[in-house]
CSV table of C-alpha atoms in Angstrom, one decimal:
chain,number,residue,atom,x,y,z
B,42,TYR,CA,49.2,-68.2,47.2
B,43,GLN,CA,46.6,-68.8,44.5
B,44,PRO,CA,47.0,-71.8,42.3
B,45,ILE,CA,46.9,-71.1,38.6
B,46,HIS,CA,43.8,-72.5,36.9
B,47,THR,CA,44.2,-73.8,33.5
B,48,PHE,CA,40.9,-73.6,31.6
B,49,THR,CA,39.9,-76.6,29.7
B,50,THR,CA,38.6,-76.5,26.2
B,51,ALA,CA,35.1,-77.2,27.5
B,52,GLU,CA,35.3,-74.3,30.0
B,53,VAL,CA,36.6,-71.9,27.3
B,54,GLU,CA,33.6,-72.9,25.1
B,55,ARG,CA,31.2,-72.3,28.0
B,56,LEU,CA,32.7,-68.9,28.7
B,57,GLY,CA,32.4,-68.0,25.0
B,58,LEU,CA,28.8,-69.0,25.0
B,59,LEU,CA,28.1,-66.9,28.1
B,60,ALA,CA,29.9,-63.9,26.5
B,61,ASN,CA,27.8,-64.4,23.3
B,62,HIS,CA,24.6,-64.5,25.3
B,63,ALA,CA,25.6,-61.4,27.2
B,64,ALA,CA,26.4,-59.6,23.9
B,65,ILE,CA,23.0,-60.7,22.5
B,66,ALA,CA,21.2,-59.5,25.6
B,67,VAL,CA,23.0,-56.0,25.4
B,68,THR,CA,22.3,-55.8,21.7
B,69,SER,CA,18.6,-56.8,22.2
B,70,ALA,CA,18.2,-54.2,24.9
B,71,ARG,CA,19.7,-51.5,22.7
B,72,ARG,CA,17.5,-52.6,19.8
B,73,LEU,CA,14.4,-52.5,22.0
B,74,ASP,CA,15.3,-48.9,23.1
B,75,GLU,CA,15.8,-47.9,19.4
B,76,LEU,CA,12.4,-49.5,18.5
B,77,ARG,CA,10.7,-47.8,21.4
B,78,ASN,CA,12.1,-44.4,20.3
B,79,LEU,CA,11.2,-45.1,16.7
B,80,ASN,CA,7.7,-46.0,17.7
B,81,GLU,CA,7.4,-42.8,19.7
B,82,SER,CA,8.7,-40.8,16.8
B,83,LEU,CA,6.3,-42.5,14.4
B,84,ARG,CA,3.4,-41.8,16.7
B,85,ALA,CA,4.4,-38.1,17.0
B,86,GLN,CA,4.6,-37.8,13.2
B,87,ARG,CA,1.3,-39.5,12.9
B,88,ASP,CA,-0.3,-37.1,15.4
B,89,LEU,CA,1.4,-34.2,13.6
B,90,LEU,CA,0.0,-35.3,10.2
B,91,THR,CA,-3.4,-35.8,11.7
B,92,ARG,CA,-3.3,-32.3,13.3
B,93,SER,CA,-1.9,-30.9,10.0
B,94,GLU,CA,-4.9,-32.3,8.1
B,95,GLN,CA,-7.2,-30.8,10.6
B,96,ILE,CA,-5.5,-27.4,10.3
B,97,HIS,CA,-5.6,-27.7,6.5
B,98,GLU,CA,-9.4,-28.4,6.6
B,99,GLN,CA,-10.0,-25.5,9.0
B,100,LEU,CA,-8.2,-23.0,6.9
B,101,PHE,CA,-9.6,-24.1,3.6
B,102,ALA,CA,-13.1,-24.1,5.0
B,103,VAL,CA,-12.6,-20.3,5.4
B,104,THR,CA,-11.8,-20.1,1.7
B,105,LEU,CA,-14.8,-22.2,0.8
B,106,ARG,CA,-17.2,-19.9,2.7
B,107,SER,CA,-15.5,-16.8,1.2
B,108,GLY,CA,-14.1,-15.7,4.6
B,109,GLY,CA,-11.2,-14.0,2.9
B,110,ILE,CA,-7.9,-13.1,4.5
B,111,ASP,CA,-9.7,-11.7,7.6
B,112,GLY,CA,-11.2,-15.2,8.2
B,113,VAL,CA,-7.8,-16.8,7.7
B,114,ALA,CA,-6.2,-14.5,10.2
B,115,GLN,CA,-8.9,-15.2,12.8
B,116,VAL,CA,-8.5,-19.0,12.4
B,117,LEU,CA,-4.7,-18.7,12.5
B,118,THR,CA,-4.8,-16.7,15.7
B,119,GLY,CA,-6.8,-19.5,17.4
B,120,LEU,CA,-4.4,-22.1,16.1
B,121,ILE,CA,-1.2,-20.5,17.4
B,122,ALA,CA,-2.7,-18.6,20.3
B,123,ARG,CA,-1.0,-15.4,19.3
B,124,PRO,CA,-2.2,-12.2,17.5
B,125,VAL,CA,-1.6,-12.1,13.8
B,126,LEU,CA,-1.1,-9.3,11.2
B,127,VAL,CA,-1.1,-9.9,7.5
B,128,GLU,CA,0.2,-7.3,5.1
B,129,ASP,CA,0.7,-7.2,1.3
B,130,ALA,CA,4.0,-6.7,-0.4
B,131,GLN,CA,3.7,-2.9,-0.2
B,132,GLY,CA,3.1,-3.0,3.5
B,133,ASN,CA,-0.6,-2.3,3.5
B,134,VAL,CA,-2.4,-4.2,6.2
B,135,LEU,CA,-4.7,-6.8,4.8
B,136,ALA,CA,-6.0,-8.3,8.1
B,137,THR,CA,-5.4,-8.4,11.8
B,138,ALA,CA,-6.6,-10.7,14.5
B,139,GLY,CA,-6.0,-10.4,18.3
B,140,GLU,CA,-4.1,-7.6,20.0
B,141,VAL,CA,-1.3,-6.6,17.5
B,142,SER,CA,-0.2,-3.5,19.3
B,143,GLY,CA,3.0,-5.3,20.3
B,144,LEU,CA,4.0,-5.8,16.7
B,145,PRO,CA,6.1,-3.3,14.8
B,146,ASP,CA,4.3,-0.5,13.0
B,147,ALA,CA,4.3,0.0,9.2
B,148,HIS,CA,7.5,2.0,9.2
B,149,SER,CA,9.4,-0.5,11.3
B,150,ARG,CA,8.1,-3.5,9.3
B,151,ALA,CA,9.2,-1.8,6.1
B,152,ALA,CA,12.7,-1.2,7.6
B,153,THR,CA,13.0,-4.8,8.9
B,154,PRO,CA,15.2,-7.0,6.6
B,155,VAL,CA,13.3,-10.3,5.9
B,156,ASP,CA,14.8,-13.3,4.1
B,157,ASP,CA,12.2,-14.0,1.5
B,158,ALA,CA,14.0,-17.2,0.4
B,159,GLN,CA,12.7,-18.9,3.6
B,160,SER,CA,9.2,-18.5,2.1
B,161,ALA,CA,6.5,-19.8,4.5
B,162,LYS,CA,9.0,-20.9,7.2
B,163,PRO,CA,8.7,-18.4,10.1
B,164,ILE,CA,11.9,-16.5,10.8
B,165,GLN,CA,12.8,-14.4,13.8
B,166,VAL,CA,13.4,-10.7,13.3
B,167,PRO,CA,14.0,-7.8,15.8
B,168,THR,CA,11.2,-5.3,16.4
B,169,GLY,CA,13.7,-2.5,16.9
B,170,ASP,CA,12.2,-1.3,20.2
B,171,ALA,CA,14.1,-0.3,23.3
B,172,ALA,CA,13.3,-3.6,25.1
B,173,GLY,CA,15.0,-5.6,22.4
B,174,ARG,CA,12.0,-7.7,21.8
B,175,HIS,CA,11.6,-9.7,18.6
B,176,CYS,CA,8.8,-11.1,16.4
B,177,TRP,CA,8.3,-13.7,13.7
B,178,VAL,CA,7.4,-13.2,10.1
B,179,SER,CA,6.4,-15.7,7.4
B,180,THR,CA,6.6,-14.7,3.7
B,181,VAL,CA,3.8,-15.6,1.3
B,182,LEU,CA,4.9,-16.2,-2.3
B,183,LEU,CA,2.8,-16.5,-5.5
B,184,ALA,CA,4.7,-17.6,-8.6
B,185,GLY,CA,8.0,-16.7,-7.0
B,186,GLU,CA,6.8,-13.2,-6.1
B,187,VAL,CA,6.2,-11.9,-2.6
B,188,VAL,CA,2.5,-11.1,-2.3
B,189,ALA,CA,2.1,-10.9,1.5
B,190,ARG,CA,3.7,-11.5,4.9
B,191,ILE,CA,2.4,-12.9,8.2
B,192,TRP,CA,3.6,-11.2,11.4
B,193,PHE,CA,3.2,-12.5,14.9
B,194,PRO,CA,4.9,-11.9,18.3
B,195,GLY,CA,8.0,-13.7,19.5
B,196,ALA,CA,6.7,-14.3,23.0
B,197,PRO,CA,6.4,-16.8,24.5
B,198,GLY,CA,9.0,-18.4,22.2
B,199,PRO,CA,9.3,-20.4,19.0
B,200,LEU,CA,6.3,-22.2,17.7
B,201,ASP,CA,5.9,-25.9,18.2
B,202,PRO,CA,5.8,-28.1,15.0
B,203,THR,CA,2.0,-27.9,15.0
B,204,GLY,CA,2.2,-24.1,15.1
B,205,GLU,CA,4.7,-24.0,12.2
B,206,ARG,CA,2.4,-26.3,10.2
B,207,ALA,CA,-0.4,-23.8,10.9
B,208,ILE,CA,1.7,-20.9,9.6
B,209,GLU,CA,2.7,-22.9,6.5
B,210,HIS,CA,-0.9,-23.8,5.7
B,211,ALA,CA,-2.1,-20.3,6.3
B,212,SER,CA,0.6,-19.0,4.0
B,213,LEU,CA,-0.8,-21.4,1.3
B,214,VAL,CA,-4.4,-20.3,1.8
B,215,ILE,CA,-3.4,-16.6,1.8
B,216,SER,CA,-1.5,-17.2,-1.5
B,217,LEU,CA,-4.7,-18.7,-3.0
B,218,GLU,CA,-6.7,-15.7,-1.8
B,219,MET,CA,-4.2,-13.3,-3.3
B,220,PHE,CA,-4.3,-15.2,-6.5
B,221,ARG,CA,-8.1,-15.0,-6.6
B,222,PHE,CA,-7.9,-11.3,-5.8
B,223,GLN,CA,-5.3,-10.6,-8.5
B,224,THR,CA,-7.3,-12.6,-11.0
B,225,GLY,CA,-10.3,-10.5,-10.3
B,226,ILE,CA,-8.2,-7.3,-10.7
B,227,GLU,CA,-6.8,-8.6,-14.0
B,228,VAL,CA,-10.3,-9.4,-15.4
B,229,GLU,CA,-11.4,-5.9,-14.3
B,230,HIS,CA,-8.4,-4.3,-16.0
B,231,ARG,CA,-9.1,-6.2,-19.2
B,232,LEU,CA,-12.8,-5.3,-19.3
B,233,ARG,CA,-12.0,-1.6,-18.7
B,234,GLY,CA,-9.2,-1.7,-21.2
B,235,GLU,CA,-11.6,-3.1,-23.9
B,236,LEU,CA,-14.1,-0.4,-22.9
B,237,LEU,CA,-11.5,2.4,-23.1
B,238,ALA,CA,-10.4,1.2,-26.5
B,239,ASP,CA,-14.0,1.2,-27.8
B,240,VAL,CA,-14.6,4.7,-26.4
B,241,LEU,CA,-11.4,6.2,-27.9
B,242,ALA,CA,-12.1,4.5,-31.3
B,243,ALA,CA,-15.7,5.9,-31.3
B,244,GLY,CA,-14.4,9.5,-31.4
B,245,ALA,CA,-16.9,12.2,-30.6
B,246,SER,CA,-20.0,10.0,-30.8
B,247,VAL,CA,-20.0,7.0,-28.4
B,248,PRO,CA,-22.4,4.2,-29.4
B,249,ALA,CA,-25.3,3.6,-27.1
B,250,GLN,CA,-24.3,0.0,-26.5
B,251,VAL,CA,-20.8,1.2,-25.3
B,252,THR,CA,-22.4,3.7,-23.0
B,253,ALA,CA,-24.7,1.0,-21.6
B,254,ARG,CA,-21.7,-1.4,-21.1
B,255,ALA,CA,-19.8,1.4,-19.3
B,256,ALA,CA,-22.8,2.1,-17.0
B,257,ARG,CA,-22.8,-1.6,-15.9
B,258,LEU,CA,-19.2,-1.0,-14.8
B,259,GLY,CA,-20.0,2.1,-12.9
B,260,HIS,CA,-19.0,4.7,-15.6
B,261,ASP,CA,-21.2,7.5,-16.9
B,262,LEU,CA,-20.0,8.3,-20.4
B,263,THR,CA,-22.8,10.9,-20.9
B,264,ARG,CA,-20.8,13.3,-18.7
B,265,THR,CA,-17.8,15.4,-19.8
B,266,HIS,CA,-14.4,13.8,-18.9
B,267,VAL,CA,-10.9,15.0,-18.6
B,268,ALA,CA,-8.3,12.6,-20.1
B,269,ILE,CA,-5.2,12.0,-18.0
B,270,VAL,CA,-2.3,10.1,-19.8
B,271,ALA,CA,0.8,8.8,-18.0
B,272,SER,CA,3.7,6.6,-18.9
B,273,ILE,CA,6.4,5.1,-16.6
B,274,ALA,CA,10.1,4.8,-17.5
B,275,VAL,CA,11.1,1.2,-16.7
B,276,ASP,CA,14.6,0.2,-17.7
B,277,ASP,CA,14.1,-3.5,-17.0
B,278,ASP,CA,11.8,-5.0,-19.7
B,279,ALA,CA,11.1,-8.0,-17.6
B,280,GLN,CA,9.7,-5.8,-14.8
B,281,ARG,CA,7.7,-3.5,-17.1
B,282,THR,CA,4.5,-5.4,-17.1
B,283,ARG,CA,4.6,-5.9,-13.3
B,284,VAL,CA,5.3,-2.2,-12.7
B,285,TYR,CA,2.5,-1.0,-15.0
B,286,ARG,CA,0.1,-3.5,-13.4
B,287,ARG,CA,0.9,-2.2,-10.0
B,288,ALA,CA,0.6,1.4,-11.1
B,289,LEU,CA,-2.7,0.8,-12.8
B,290,THR,CA,-4.0,-1.0,-9.7
B,291,ALA,CA,-3.0,2.0,-7.5
B,292,VAL,CA,-4.7,4.4,-9.9
B,293,ALA,CA,-7.8,2.3,-9.9
B,294,ASP,CA,-7.8,2.3,-6.1
B,295,VAL,CA,-7.6,6.1,-6.0
B,296,ALA,CA,-10.5,6.3,-8.6
B,297,ARG,CA,-12.8,3.7,-7.0
B,298,PRO,CA,-14.4,6.0,-4.3
B,299,ASN,CA,-15.5,8.5,-6.9
B,300,GLN,CA,-19.0,8.3,-8.3
B,301,PRO,CA,-19.4,8.0,-11.2
B,302,ARG,CA,-16.2,6.1,-11.4
B,303,PRO,CA,-13.3,7.3,-13.6
B,304,LEU,CA,-12.3,4.9,-16.3
B,305,ALA,CA,-8.7,3.9,-15.9
B,306,ALA,CA,-7.0,1.4,-18.2
B,307,MET,CA,-4.0,0.6,-20.3
B,308,TYR,CA,-4.0,1.9,-23.9
B,309,ARG,CA,-1.1,1.5,-26.3
B,310,GLY,CA,1.4,1.0,-23.5
B,311,MET,CA,0.2,4.0,-21.4
B,312,ILE,CA,-2.1,4.5,-18.5
B,313,VAL,CA,-5.1,6.5,-19.5
B,314,VAL,CA,-7.7,7.8,-17.1
B,315,LEU,CA,-11.0,9.4,-18.2
B,316,TRP,CA,-12.0,11.4,-15.1
B,317,PRO,CA,-15.6,12.8,-15.1
B,318,ILE,CA,-15.8,16.5,-14.4
B,319,PRO,CA,-18.2,17.4,-11.5
B,320,GLU,CA,-21.4,18.9,-12.7
B,321,PRO,CA,-22.3,22.4,-11.3
B,322,ASP,CA,-25.2,22.6,-9.0
B,323,ALA,CA,-28.5,23.6,-10.5
B,324,GLY,CA,-29.4,27.2,-10.1
B,325,THR,CA,-25.8,28.4,-9.7
B,326,GLY,CA,-25.9,30.1,-13.1
B,327,VAL,CA,-22.7,28.3,-14.1
B,328,ASP,CA,-22.4,27.5,-17.8
B,329,GLN,CA,-22.2,23.7,-17.9
B,330,SER,CA,-20.5,23.9,-21.3
B,331,ALA,CA,-17.5,25.8,-19.9
B,332,GLY,CA,-14.4,23.8,-19.4
B,333,GLN,CA,-15.5,20.8,-21.5
B,334,THR,CA,-12.7,18.7,-22.9
B,335,ASP,CA,-12.9,16.5,-25.9
């Protein structure tokens, strides 16, 4: 038999105080754990920001010394410890670094669906091989248009936050490199367009100053040329300028290896190419006036 104890008012107050102290101790311990976790998170974010700044400086140093996309790929490979392949929007390889044989070939890359809305964020895509391996790809945008993609292997797994920052910074630097490259092409197209307009306006007699200006751009207007005129049917007016710009760039790439260089430019909404006719070898007896085109 246990006697029933009736707590006095003073005892109830003491028990209440003890309960409050216990609650305070538990709450304090929980707050300390939260503060400790918060401090660790802040330190991790600080370290990530510090590393991010270092990555930013490394990649932009490549741009400052005109290392180009090749230099960016080399630095990026060192940062993420994986091989890297950079291609343009048409699938042409711009740069590689490391052993990229494990990455999909041009045909497989073109057939791989990529969510461009993710932009620089790396996304996982299948390689399509029998082993079921996968790789990662990051999209490089410039003014909302896809200008390049960065491919790297899926093994040994997803990148850590530092690696993701490296990819994002590399995407930005490659975007700047592509902008610089496109700006140079646009300036070249404009100069050649002005030259072509002057040549066509001159008629049969091209002024000496125009001939000299053409020579500085690699063209020999003293030779006989064939005129090639092309137009492209584009239903979407918003895409017309972009399509013609890409077509003119492709034509210029084909003409570039030839010496003297053919003159390719836009003229009155059409692509016009003045292609120099090869001169016959001396002593062959071939009439050089044959086949001339006005």
